[in-house]
DNA sequence: TCGATACTTAATTAATTGTTTAAATATTTA
DNA sequence: TAAATATTTAAACAATTAATTAAGTATCGA
């Protein structure tokens, strides 16, 4: 599993995610939005999938890719650390509680 | 100006931001948390600054770095694109359910 | 002024990344 | 079965990146 951070660091990959936002699409459909080749897109999709940011579904010879929003949770969590001190404390408290529970 | 996305793609640089979260610190203070050298940290700080993610303040021979939360707005905005969409889909789902109920 | 301290810049190197073209795999259709 | 379509994998290459050691700049204190 690759990191979501590295996956979204690339401009083209973020663009892919935005394109998929409205619904699943095949590689060739996605590739129309870009100037690079299909194999290049294929590797981008692989990176996004390894990062858990997209899912795939095969239907015959075509493959449909879709956004996996849960894959963005690491990024969202990081931002939350800076969003609000109170939120951060609440979260720490919840996590401490969780650890306590798991220790039982 | 470098991109905030590339700046935060690096594990060490994200760690630097977390270290600075509680208040400004000098390079040597920050460097204590890492195993790499001070020059390496210096270049990380430069990348973070070029991305607008940290600010610096010079005081004598020391330099104080601090988090610049506004620098994270690009990243937050991107995530919002998917958050809103999620809300929309939830709403659509609820509406579909409602229609189903009314059909009975 | 001299030496220590704090930090940055430069030169070098190894590793990673994004791209291309060509070949491979899988599925559909004639 | 053969040709066409959709996608991925492989090989090669240029560009970028993160690290190290060594040298440079600026400030402080004896």
mmCIF file of C-alpha atoms (C1' of nucleotides) in Angstrom:
data_model
loop_
_atom_site.group_PDB
_atom_site.id
_atom_site.type_symbol
_atom_site.label_atom_id
_atom_site.label_comp_id
_atom_site.label_asym_id
_atom_site.label_seq_id
_atom_site.Cartn_x
_atom_site.Cartn_y
_atom_site.Cartn_z
ATOM 1 C CA UNK A 1 0.000 0.000 0.000
ATOM 2 C CA UNK A 2 1.405 3.341 -1.063
ATOM 3 C CA UNK A 3 0.752 6.583 0.724
ATOM 4 C CA UNK A 4 -2.233 8.737 -0.156
ATOM 5 C CA UNK A 5 -0.007 11.774 0.318
ATOM 6 C CA UNK A 6 2.390 10.821 -2.423
ATOM 7 C CA UNK A 7 -0.487 9.807 -4.663
ATOM 8 C CA UNK A 8 -2.187 13.192 -4.462
ATOM 9 C CA UNK A 9 1.051 15.151 -4.676
ATOM 10 C CA UNK A 10 0.867 14.815 -8.456
ATOM 11 C CA UNK A 11 -1.224 17.390 -10.318
ATOM 12 C CA UNK A 12 -2.472 14.924 -12.895
ATOM 13 C CA UNK A 13 -3.547 12.401 -10.288
ATOM 14 C CA UNK A 14 -5.541 15.021 -8.400
ATOM 15 C CA UNK A 15 -7.170 15.895 -11.691
ATOM 16 C CA UNK A 16 -8.050 12.226 -12.187
ATOM 17 C CA UNK A 17 -9.773 12.198 -8.813
ATOM 18 C CA UNK A 18 -11.785 15.284 -9.742
ATOM 19 C CA UNK A 19 -12.792 13.663 -13.025
ATOM 20 C CA UNK A 20 -13.972 10.574 -11.163
ATOM 21 C CA UNK A 21 -15.864 12.640 -8.633
ATOM 22 C CA UNK A 22 -19.070 12.597 -10.667
ATOM 23 C CA UNK A 23 -19.037 8.856 -11.223
ATOM 24 C CA UNK A 24 -17.003 5.891 -12.380
ATOM 25 C CA UNK A 25 -15.113 6.054 -15.656
ATOM 26 C CA UNK A 26 -12.896 3.827 -17.779
ATOM 27 C CA UNK A 27 -9.208 4.585 -18.401
ATOM 28 C CA UNK A 28 -9.846 5.607 -21.999
ATOM 29 C CA UNK A 29 -12.585 8.008 -20.937
ATOM 30 C CA UNK A 30 -10.297 9.538 -18.339
ATOM 31 C CA UNK A 31 -7.381 9.712 -20.757
ATOM 32 C CA UNK A 32 -9.335 12.049 -23.048
ATOM 33 C CA UNK A 33 -8.819 14.811 -20.509
ATOM 34 C CA UNK A 34 -5.041 14.546 -20.710
ATOM 35 C CA UNK A 35 -2.274 14.973 -23.221
ATOM 36 C CA UNK A 36 -0.175 12.050 -22.033
ATOM 37 C CA UNK A 37 -0.582 8.466 -23.163
ATOM 38 C CA UNK A 38 -2.813 5.683 -21.879
ATOM 39 C CA UNK A 39 0.060 3.716 -20.303
ATOM 40 C CA UNK A 40 1.003 6.827 -18.351
ATOM 41 C CA UNK A 41 -2.569 7.087 -17.091
ATOM 42 C CA UNK A 42 -2.547 3.406 -16.261
ATOM 43 C CA UNK A 43 0.385 3.877 -13.912
ATOM 44 C CA UNK A 44 -1.314 6.894 -12.325
ATOM 45 C CA UNK A 45 -4.397 4.797 -11.704
ATOM 46 C CA UNK A 46 -2.225 2.105 -10.172
ATOM 47 C CA UNK A 47 -0.699 4.617 -7.766
ATOM 48 C CA UNK A 48 -4.132 5.918 -6.811
ATOM 49 C CA UNK A 49 -5.385 2.389 -6.243
ATOM 50 C CA UNK A 50 -2.372 1.394 -4.152
ATOM 51 C CA UNK A 51 -3.065 4.442 -2.030
ATOM 52 C CA UNK A 52 -6.685 3.378 -1.537
ATOM 53 C CA UNK A 53 -7.956 6.495 -3.292
ATOM 54 C CA UNK A 54 -9.780 4.722 -6.088
ATOM 55 C CA UNK A 55 -11.537 1.423 -6.557
ATOM 56 C CA UNK A 56 -11.948 -0.587 -9.730
ATOM 57 C CA UNK A 57 -14.640 -2.770 -11.187
ATOM 58 C CA UNK A 58 -14.131 -4.942 -14.235
ATOM 59 C CA UNK A 59 -16.903 -5.364 -16.726
ATOM 60 C CA UNK A 60 -15.944 -7.352 -19.790
ATOM 61 C CA UNK A 61 -12.906 -5.817 -21.374
ATOM 62 C CA UNK A 62 -13.475 -2.495 -19.704
ATOM 63 C CA UNK A 63 -12.521 -1.403 -16.234
ATOM 64 C CA UNK A 64 -14.418 1.212 -14.281
ATOM 65 C CA UNK A 65 -12.579 3.346 -11.765
ATOM 66 C CA UNK A 66 -14.257 5.273 -8.988
ATOM 67 C CA UNK A 67 -13.189 7.529 -6.140
ATOM 68 C CA UNK A 68 -12.801 5.955 -2.741
ATOM 69 C CA UNK A 69 -13.382 8.831 -0.360
ATOM 70 C CA UNK A 70 -12.299 6.873 2.672
ATOM 71 C CA UNK A 71 -8.803 6.810 1.237
ATOM 72 C CA UNK A 72 -8.618 10.514 1.939
ATOM 73 C CA UNK A 73 -9.064 10.130 5.665
ATOM 74 C CA UNK A 74 -5.340 10.313 6.417
ATOM 75 C CA UNK A 75 -5.158 13.656 4.705
ATOM 76 C CA UNK A 76 -8.317 14.924 6.333
ATOM 77 C CA UNK A 77 -7.068 13.795 9.743
ATOM 78 C CA UNK A 78 -3.807 15.652 9.269
ATOM 79 C CA UNK A 79 -5.594 18.870 8.386
ATOM 80 C CA UNK A 80 -7.849 18.472 11.394
ATOM 81 C CA UNK A 81 -4.770 18.609 13.587
ATOM 82 C CA UNK A 82 -4.441 22.231 12.553
ATOM 83 C CA UNK A 83 -8.070 23.086 12.241
ATOM 84 C CA UNK A 84 -8.996 23.589 15.840
ATOM 85 C CA UNK A 85 -7.175 22.964 19.070
ATOM 86 C CA UNK A 86 -10.392 21.873 20.732
ATOM 87 C CA UNK A 87 -11.140 19.328 18.047
ATOM 88 C CA UNK A 88 -7.622 18.002 18.379
ATOM 89 C CA UNK A 89 -7.964 17.545 22.123
ATOM 90 C CA UNK A 90 -11.308 15.820 21.704
ATOM 91 C CA UNK A 91 -9.777 13.488 19.186
ATOM 92 C CA UNK A 92 -6.820 12.690 21.409
ATOM 93 C CA UNK A 93 -9.204 11.945 24.213
ATOM 94 C CA UNK A 94 -11.263 9.630 22.037
ATOM 95 C CA UNK A 95 -8.137 7.845 20.871
ATOM 96 C CA UNK A 96 -6.875 7.391 24.410
ATOM 97 C CA UNK A 97 -10.233 5.906 25.294
ATOM 98 C CA UNK A 98 -10.035 3.586 22.308
ATOM 99 C CA UNK A 99 -6.567 2.392 23.289
ATOM 100 C CA UNK A 100 -7.778 1.784 26.812
ATOM 101 C CA UNK A 101 -10.656 -0.269 25.487
ATOM 102 C CA UNK A 102 -8.369 -2.333 23.249
ATOM 103 C CA UNK A 103 -6.024 -3.056 26.123
ATOM 104 C CA UNK A 104 -8.739 -4.833 28.067
ATOM 105 C CA UNK B 1 6.385 29.408 -4.916
ATOM 106 C CA UNK B 2 6.339 25.643 -4.673
ATOM 107 C CA UNK B 3 3.203 23.615 -4.264
ATOM 108 C CA UNK B 4 1.854 22.811 -0.826
ATOM 109 C CA UNK B 5 0.965 19.346 -2.116
ATOM 110 C CA UNK B 6 4.522 18.415 -2.906
ATOM 111 C CA UNK B 7 5.719 19.951 0.342
ATOM 112 C CA UNK B 8 3.421 17.844 2.497
ATOM 113 C CA UNK B 9 3.940 14.697 0.460
ATOM 114 C CA UNK B 10 7.102 14.081 2.468
ATOM 115 C CA UNK B 11 6.708 12.265 5.798
ATOM 116 C CA UNK B 12 9.441 14.268 7.507
ATOM 117 C CA UNK B 13 8.003 17.586 6.425
ATOM 118 C CA UNK B 14 4.565 16.685 7.722
ATOM 119 C CA UNK B 15 6.238 15.749 10.981
ATOM 120 C CA UNK B 16 7.912 19.175 11.049
ATOM 121 C CA UNK B 17 4.517 20.828 10.701
ATOM 122 C CA UNK B 18 3.167 18.779 13.593
ATOM 123 C CA UNK B 19 6.162 19.748 15.710
ATOM 124 C CA UNK B 20 5.525 23.406 14.943
ATOM 125 C CA UNK B 21 1.858 23.091 15.705
ATOM 126 C CA UNK B 22 2.303 23.955 19.367
ATOM 127 C CA UNK B 23 4.414 27.023 18.713
ATOM 128 C CA UNK B 24 7.425 28.426 16.881
ATOM 129 C CA UNK B 25 10.747 26.615 17.068
ATOM 130 C CA UNK B 26 14.306 27.023 15.800
ATOM 131 C CA UNK B 27 15.893 24.628 13.292
ATOM 132 C CA UNK B 28 18.116 23.055 15.927
ATOM 133 C CA UNK B 29 15.148 22.447 18.210
ATOM 134 C CA UNK B 30 13.238 20.830 15.370
ATOM 135 C CA UNK B 31 16.251 18.792 14.280
ATOM 136 C CA UNK B 32 16.348 17.012 17.644
ATOM 137 C CA UNK B 33 13.263 15.079 16.608
ATOM 138 C CA UNK B 34 14.986 13.636 13.563
ATOM 139 C CA UNK B 35 17.882 11.411 12.712
ATOM 140 C CA UNK B 36 19.006 13.339 9.640
ATOM 141 C CA UNK B 37 21.355 16.305 9.652
ATOM 142 C CA UNK B 38 20.683 20.003 10.110
ATOM 143 C CA UNK B 39 21.376 20.873 6.458
ATOM 144 C CA UNK B 40 18.764 18.311 5.471
ATOM 145 C CA UNK B 41 16.264 19.959 7.804
ATOM 146 C CA UNK B 42 17.221 23.349 6.437
ATOM 147 C CA UNK B 43 16.202 22.319 2.941
ATOM 148 C CA UNK B 44 12.933 20.845 4.264
ATOM 149 C CA UNK B 45 12.172 24.151 5.940
ATOM 150 C CA UNK B 46 12.930 25.938 2.704
ATOM 151 C CA UNK B 47 10.467 23.744 0.830
ATOM 152 C CA UNK B 48 7.807 24.348 3.478
ATOM 153 C CA UNK B 49 8.404 28.075 3.309
ATOM 154 C CA UNK B 50 8.272 28.183 -0.496
ATOM 155 C CA UNK B 51 4.946 26.403 -0.242
ATOM 156 C CA UNK B 52 3.636 29.001 2.187
ATOM 157 C CA UNK B 53 3.217 26.412 4.926
ATOM 158 C CA UNK B 54 5.576 27.995 7.423
ATOM 159 C CA UNK B 55 6.756 31.486 8.271
ATOM 160 C CA UNK B 56 10.066 32.542 9.725
ATOM 161 C CA UNK B 57 11.189 35.208 12.143
ATOM 162 C CA UNK B 58 14.808 36.045 12.760
ATOM 163 C CA UNK B 59 15.984 36.948 16.204
ATOM 164 C CA UNK B 60 19.715 37.468 16.506
ATOM 165 C CA UNK B 61 21.487 34.414 15.277
ATOM 166 C CA UNK B 62 18.447 32.231 15.702
ATOM 167 C CA UNK B 63 15.507 31.775 13.380
ATOM 168 C CA UNK B 64 12.047 30.864 14.554
ATOM 169 C CA UNK B 65 9.755 28.898 12.304
ATOM 170 C CA UNK B 66 5.999 28.687 12.728
ATOM 171 C CA UNK B 67 3.083 27.022 10.964
ATOM 172 C CA UNK B 68 1.140 29.090 8.491
ATOM 173 C CA UNK B 69 -2.272 27.472 8.482
ATOM 174 C CA UNK B 70 -3.495 29.496 5.508
ATOM 175 C CA UNK B 71 -0.963 27.679 3.375
ATOM 176 C CA UNK B 72 -3.081 24.582 3.766
ATOM 177 C CA UNK B 73 -6.127 26.079 2.099
ATOM 178 C CA UNK B 74 -5.415 24.503 -1.294
ATOM 179 C CA UNK B 75 -5.401 21.093 0.294
ATOM 180 C CA UNK B 76 -8.499 21.785 2.363
ATOM 181 C CA UNK B 77 -10.323 23.106 -0.704
ATOM 182 C CA UNK B 78 -9.514 19.972 -2.648
ATOM 183 C CA UNK B 79 -10.885 17.753 0.082
ATOM 184 C CA UNK B 80 -14.013 19.862 0.274
ATOM 185 C CA UNK B 81 -14.707 19.028 -3.360
ATOM 186 C CA UNK B 82 -15.287 15.467 -2.247
ATOM 187 C CA UNK B 83 -16.904 16.218 1.038
ATOM 188 C CA UNK B 84 -19.692 18.242 -0.571
ATOM 189 C CA UNK B 85 -20.158 15.570 -3.188
ATOM 190 C CA UNK B 86 -20.499 13.038 -0.429
ATOM 191 C CA UNK B 87 -23.197 15.110 1.212
ATOM 192 C CA UNK B 88 -24.973 15.364 -2.127
ATOM 193 C CA UNK B 89 -24.895 11.611 -2.596
ATOM 194 C CA UNK B 90 -26.168 10.986 0.900
ATOM 195 C CA UNK B 91 -29.009 13.342 0.169
ATOM 196 C CA UNK B 92 -29.794 11.574 -3.122
ATOM 197 C CA UNK B 93 -29.825 8.274 -1.304
ATOM 198 C CA UNK B 94 -32.196 9.582 1.323
ATOM 199 C CA UNK B 95 -34.456 10.938 -1.392
ATOM 200 C CA UNK B 96 -34.452 7.623 -3.242
ATOM 201 C CA UNK B 97 -35.445 5.908 -0.046
ATOM 202 C CA UNK B 98 -38.189 8.427 0.469
ATOM 203 C CA UNK B 99 -39.571 7.790 -3.012
ATOM 204 C CA UNK B 100 -39.531 4.071 -2.362
ATOM 205 C CA UNK B 101 -41.484 4.540 0.823
ATOM 206 C CA UNK B 102 -44.075 6.708 -0.912
ATOM 207 C CA UNK B 103 -44.584 4.110 -3.589
ATOM 208 C CA UNK B 104 -45.879 1.587 -1.120
ATOM 209 C "C1'" DT C 1 39.139 40.642 17.553
ATOM 210 C "C1'" DC C 2 38.724 35.677 17.966
ATOM 211 C "C1'" DG C 3 36.371 31.605 18.581
ATOM 212 C "C1'" DA C 4 32.025 29.465 19.251
ATOM 213 C "C1'" DT C 5 27.216 29.047 17.867
ATOM 214 C "C1'" DA C 6 23.199 28.989 14.572
ATOM 215 C "C1'" DC C 7 21.890 28.389 10.297
ATOM 216 C "C1'" DT C 8 22.203 28.102 5.060
ATOM 217 C "C1'" DT C 9 24.301 27.044 0.599
ATOM 218 C "C1'" DA C 10 27.078 24.148 -2.505
ATOM 219 C "C1'" DA C 11 28.633 19.914 -4.540
ATOM 220 C "C1'" DT C 12 27.844 15.215 -4.945
ATOM 221 C "C1'" DT C 13 25.365 10.963 -5.011
ATOM 222 C "C1'" DA C 14 21.726 7.412 -4.730
ATOM 223 C "C1'" DA C 15 16.907 6.613 -5.159
ATOM 224 C "C1'" DT C 16 12.448 7.667 -6.994
ATOM 225 C "C1'" DT C 17 9.272 9.303 -10.399
ATOM 226 C "C1'" DG C 18 6.784 10.303 -14.680
ATOM 227 C "C1'" DT C 19 7.008 9.689 -19.285
ATOM 228 C "C1'" DT C 20 7.504 7.180 -23.867
ATOM 229 C "C1'" DT C 21 7.258 3.239 -27.176
ATOM 230 C "C1'" DA C 22 6.713 -1.590 -27.697
ATOM 231 C "C1'" DA C 23 4.920 -5.896 -26.224
ATOM 232 C "C1'" DA C 24 1.566 -8.693 -23.541
ATOM 233 C "C1'" DT C 25 -3.064 -10.064 -21.771
ATOM 234 C "C1'" DA C 26 -7.913 -10.317 -21.970
ATOM 235 C "C1'" DT C 27 -12.312 -9.740 -24.135
ATOM 236 C "C1'" DT C 28 -15.472 -8.970 -27.858
ATOM 237 C "C1'" DT C 29 -17.052 -9.337 -32.624
ATOM 238 C "C1'" DA C 30 -16.937 -10.716 -37.517
ATOM 239 C "C1'" DT D 1 -10.439 -18.617 -35.433
ATOM 240 C "C1'" DA D 2 -8.774 -14.113 -36.654
ATOM 241 C "C1'" DA D 3 -9.008 -9.192 -36.124
ATOM 242 C "C1'" DA D 4 -10.185 -5.382 -33.286
ATOM 243 C "C1'" DT D 5 -10.637 -3.161 -28.826
ATOM 244 C "C1'" DA D 6 -9.412 -2.083 -23.891
ATOM 245 C "C1'" DT D 7 -6.119 -2.100 -20.650
ATOM 246 C "C1'" DT D 8 -1.710 -3.309 -18.334
ATOM 247 C "C1'" DT D 9 3.213 -4.460 -18.083
ATOM 248 C "C1'" DA D 10 8.051 -3.929 -19.490
ATOM 249 C "C1'" DA D 11 12.171 -1.513 -20.754
ATOM 250 C "C1'" DA D 12 14.495 2.674 -21.162
ATOM 251 C "C1'" DC D 13 15.376 7.369 -20.041
ATOM 252 C "C1'" DA D 14 15.269 12.175 -18.252
ATOM 253 C "C1'" DA D 15 14.083 14.887 -14.366
ATOM 254 C "C1'" DT D 16 13.448 15.472 -9.551
ATOM 255 C "C1'" DT D 17 14.412 14.643 -4.804
ATOM 256 C "C1'" DA D 18 16.447 13.802 -0.324
ATOM 257 C "C1'" DA D 19 20.438 12.812 1.841
ATOM 258 C "C1'" DT D 20 25.533 13.598 3.105
ATOM 259 C "C1'" DT D 21 29.878 16.245 3.928
ATOM 260 C "C1'" DA D 22 32.217 20.518 3.463
ATOM 261 C "C1'" DA D 23 32.257 25.369 3.107
ATOM 262 C "C1'" DG D 24 30.075 29.953 3.759
ATOM 263 C "C1'" DT D 25 27.474 33.796 6.326
ATOM 264 C "C1'" DA D 26 25.904 36.050 10.359
ATOM 265 C "C1'" DT D 27 25.698 36.903 15.273
ATOM 266 C "C1'" DC D 28 27.141 36.541 19.948
ATOM 267 C "C1'" DG D 29 30.237 36.662 23.968
ATOM 268 C "C1'" DA D 30 34.913 36.474 26.159
#
